[in-house]
Each structure stands twice: as C-alpha cells, then as structure tokens.
Amino acid sequence: MVHIKRAYDVVSRRDGMRILVDRLWPRGLKKAEVNVVKWMKELGPSTELRKSFGHDPAHWKEFRKRYKAELRRPEARARLKEIATAAARGTLTLVYSAKDEEHNQAVVISEVLGVHRDASARDR
C-alpha cells in the first residue's frame, strides 16, 4: 500500500516508510517534524516545471504530461524502482509539501508506479 501525505500532516506509525518527494525541503519544518527515511530530491519536479505549474489545477493536465516525461530520466527511474521495491515490502508514504492534495507530484508518482494509493492516510 502506498499512501500520500502532506509533510505538514501529523506523522503516524501507520505511514510505514516515509519518503519525501519534493525537490525543496518543506518550508518551516525541521527534519524531526517531517520524519522521513529518505529525501528523494531528484524525484521532485524540475524548477522550471514547478514554476510553470504554479499549483494551478488548470495546468494539471500539462504538468502531469511533462512531469511523467521527467520521471523517465535514468536517475528518476532508479528512484522509482527503489520506491516500488520498498512498497512491495510494506507500507510506504510519499511525502510532499504542496497544499493541494489532488494536484501534486506524489499523485503522479503513484500513477507512474501503477499502485493503489490511499490518500486518506493523513486522517490516521
């Protein structure tokens, strides 16, 4: 099971392995507050893509298309393989910092991995 959860939400033991998938560290949070096993910066959208998206749902379709292309880069594919392997072993939570819970890179990563994601993990 793969959960997705904002870095600002309460950490839970049910999160399992937590991996931050942002290129930038979540603003205002300390390492202990985010409580991630790994920070996979290279999985975050490029600065250019992040700025062009601007977290505007109207740009979501184009963001998903371009971000999926970025995720085909060799360094990103290696990290995706690490995530898939970890998810096969147990519960994993993709941590992101965007405010929008439906339009963010963790959603796209879960699509690319082809895994069932549980977006309700933040409620636990």
Tab-separated table of C-alpha atoms in Angstrom, residues 14-98:
chain	number	residue	atom	x	y	z
A	14	ARG	CA	0.740	3.626	10.061
A	15	ASP	CA	2.671	5.690	7.498
A	16	GLY	CA	5.337	2.988	7.305
A	17	MET	CA	8.429	4.127	5.421
A	18	ARG	CA	8.154	7.845	4.652
A	19	ILE	CA	9.910	9.255	1.567
A	20	LEU	CA	9.956	12.971	0.757
A	21	VAL	CA	9.461	13.501	-2.985
A	22	ASP	CA	9.944	17.285	-3.148
A	23	ARG	CA	12.944	18.987	-4.714
A	24	LEU	CA	12.767	21.631	-1.963
A	25	TRP	CA	12.598	20.977	1.787
A	26	PRO	CA	9.126	21.800	3.216
A	27	ARG	CA	9.133	25.401	4.372
A	28	GLY	CA	9.287	25.909	8.118
A	29	LEU	CA	9.694	22.254	9.080
A	30	LYS	CA	12.603	20.574	10.816
A	31	LYS	CA	13.877	17.091	9.962
A	32	ALA	CA	12.289	15.593	13.075
A	33	GLU	CA	8.906	17.053	12.139
A	34	VAL	CA	8.950	15.601	8.637
A	35	ASN	CA	10.331	12.263	9.872
A	36	VAL	CA	11.341	10.759	6.528
A	37	VAL	CA	13.648	7.819	5.915
A	38	LYS	CA	14.765	9.277	2.583
A	39	TRP	CA	14.607	12.565	0.752
A	40	MET	CA	14.497	11.859	-2.988
A	41	LYS	CA	15.104	15.365	-4.345
A	42	GLU	CA	15.653	14.014	-7.833
A	43	LEU	CA	12.006	12.893	-7.966
A	44	GLY	CA	10.684	16.390	-7.409
A	45	PRO	CA	9.562	18.292	-10.486
A	46	SER	CA	12.229	20.492	-12.066
A	47	THR	CA	12.255	24.130	-11.027
A	48	GLU	CA	11.041	25.149	-14.488
A	49	LEU	CA	8.124	22.712	-14.388
A	50	ARG	CA	7.207	23.570	-10.813
A	51	LYS	CA	7.104	27.291	-11.618
A	52	SER	CA	5.120	26.837	-14.837
A	53	PHE	CA	2.571	24.684	-12.992
A	54	GLY	CA	2.252	27.128	-10.104
A	55	HIS	CA	-0.054	24.626	-8.389
A	56	ASP	CA	-2.871	25.832	-10.627
A	57	PRO	CA	-5.340	22.981	-11.279
A	58	ALA	CA	-5.984	24.493	-14.729
A	59	HIS	CA	-2.400	23.479	-15.617
A	60	TRP	CA	-2.676	19.976	-14.109
A	61	LYS	CA	-3.009	18.046	-17.374
A	62	GLU	CA	0.101	19.673	-18.875
A	63	PHE	CA	2.012	19.292	-15.587
A	64	ARG	CA	1.238	15.555	-15.436
A	65	LYS	CA	2.374	15.060	-19.026
A	66	ARG	CA	5.645	16.956	-18.578
A	67	TYR	CA	6.346	15.507	-15.142
A	68	LYS	CA	5.861	11.952	-16.380
A	69	ALA	CA	8.454	12.745	-19.065
A	70	GLU	CA	10.848	13.954	-16.350
A	71	LEU	CA	10.243	10.728	-14.418
A	72	ARG	CA	11.568	8.763	-17.398
A	73	ARG	CA	15.075	10.158	-16.834
A	74	PRO	CA	17.534	7.463	-15.678
A	75	GLU	CA	18.120	8.985	-12.227
A	76	ALA	CA	14.375	9.285	-11.630
A	77	ARG	CA	13.696	5.749	-12.855
A	78	ALA	CA	16.282	4.411	-10.397
A	79	ARG	CA	14.500	6.192	-7.518
A	80	LEU	CA	11.101	4.955	-8.706
A	81	LYS	CA	12.465	1.428	-8.672
A	82	GLU	CA	13.616	1.964	-5.055
A	83	ILE	CA	10.126	3.133	-4.124
A	84	ALA	CA	8.450	0.187	-5.857
A	85	THR	CA	10.753	-2.245	-4.072
A	86	ALA	CA	10.050	-0.625	-0.696
A	87	ALA	CA	6.293	-0.632	-1.342
A	88	ALA	CA	6.409	-4.333	-2.176
A	89	ARG	CA	7.927	-4.956	1.274
A	90	GLY	CA	5.413	-2.928	3.279
A	91	THR	CA	3.533	0.299	3.753
A	92	LEU	CA	5.108	3.369	2.230
A	93	THR	CA	4.107	7.030	2.343
A	94	LEU	CA	5.106	9.538	-0.323
A	95	VAL	CA	5.502	12.866	1.463
A	96	TYR	CA	5.019	16.181	-0.347
A	97	SER	CA	4.543	19.776	0.774
A	98	ALA	CA	2.007	21.229	-1.687
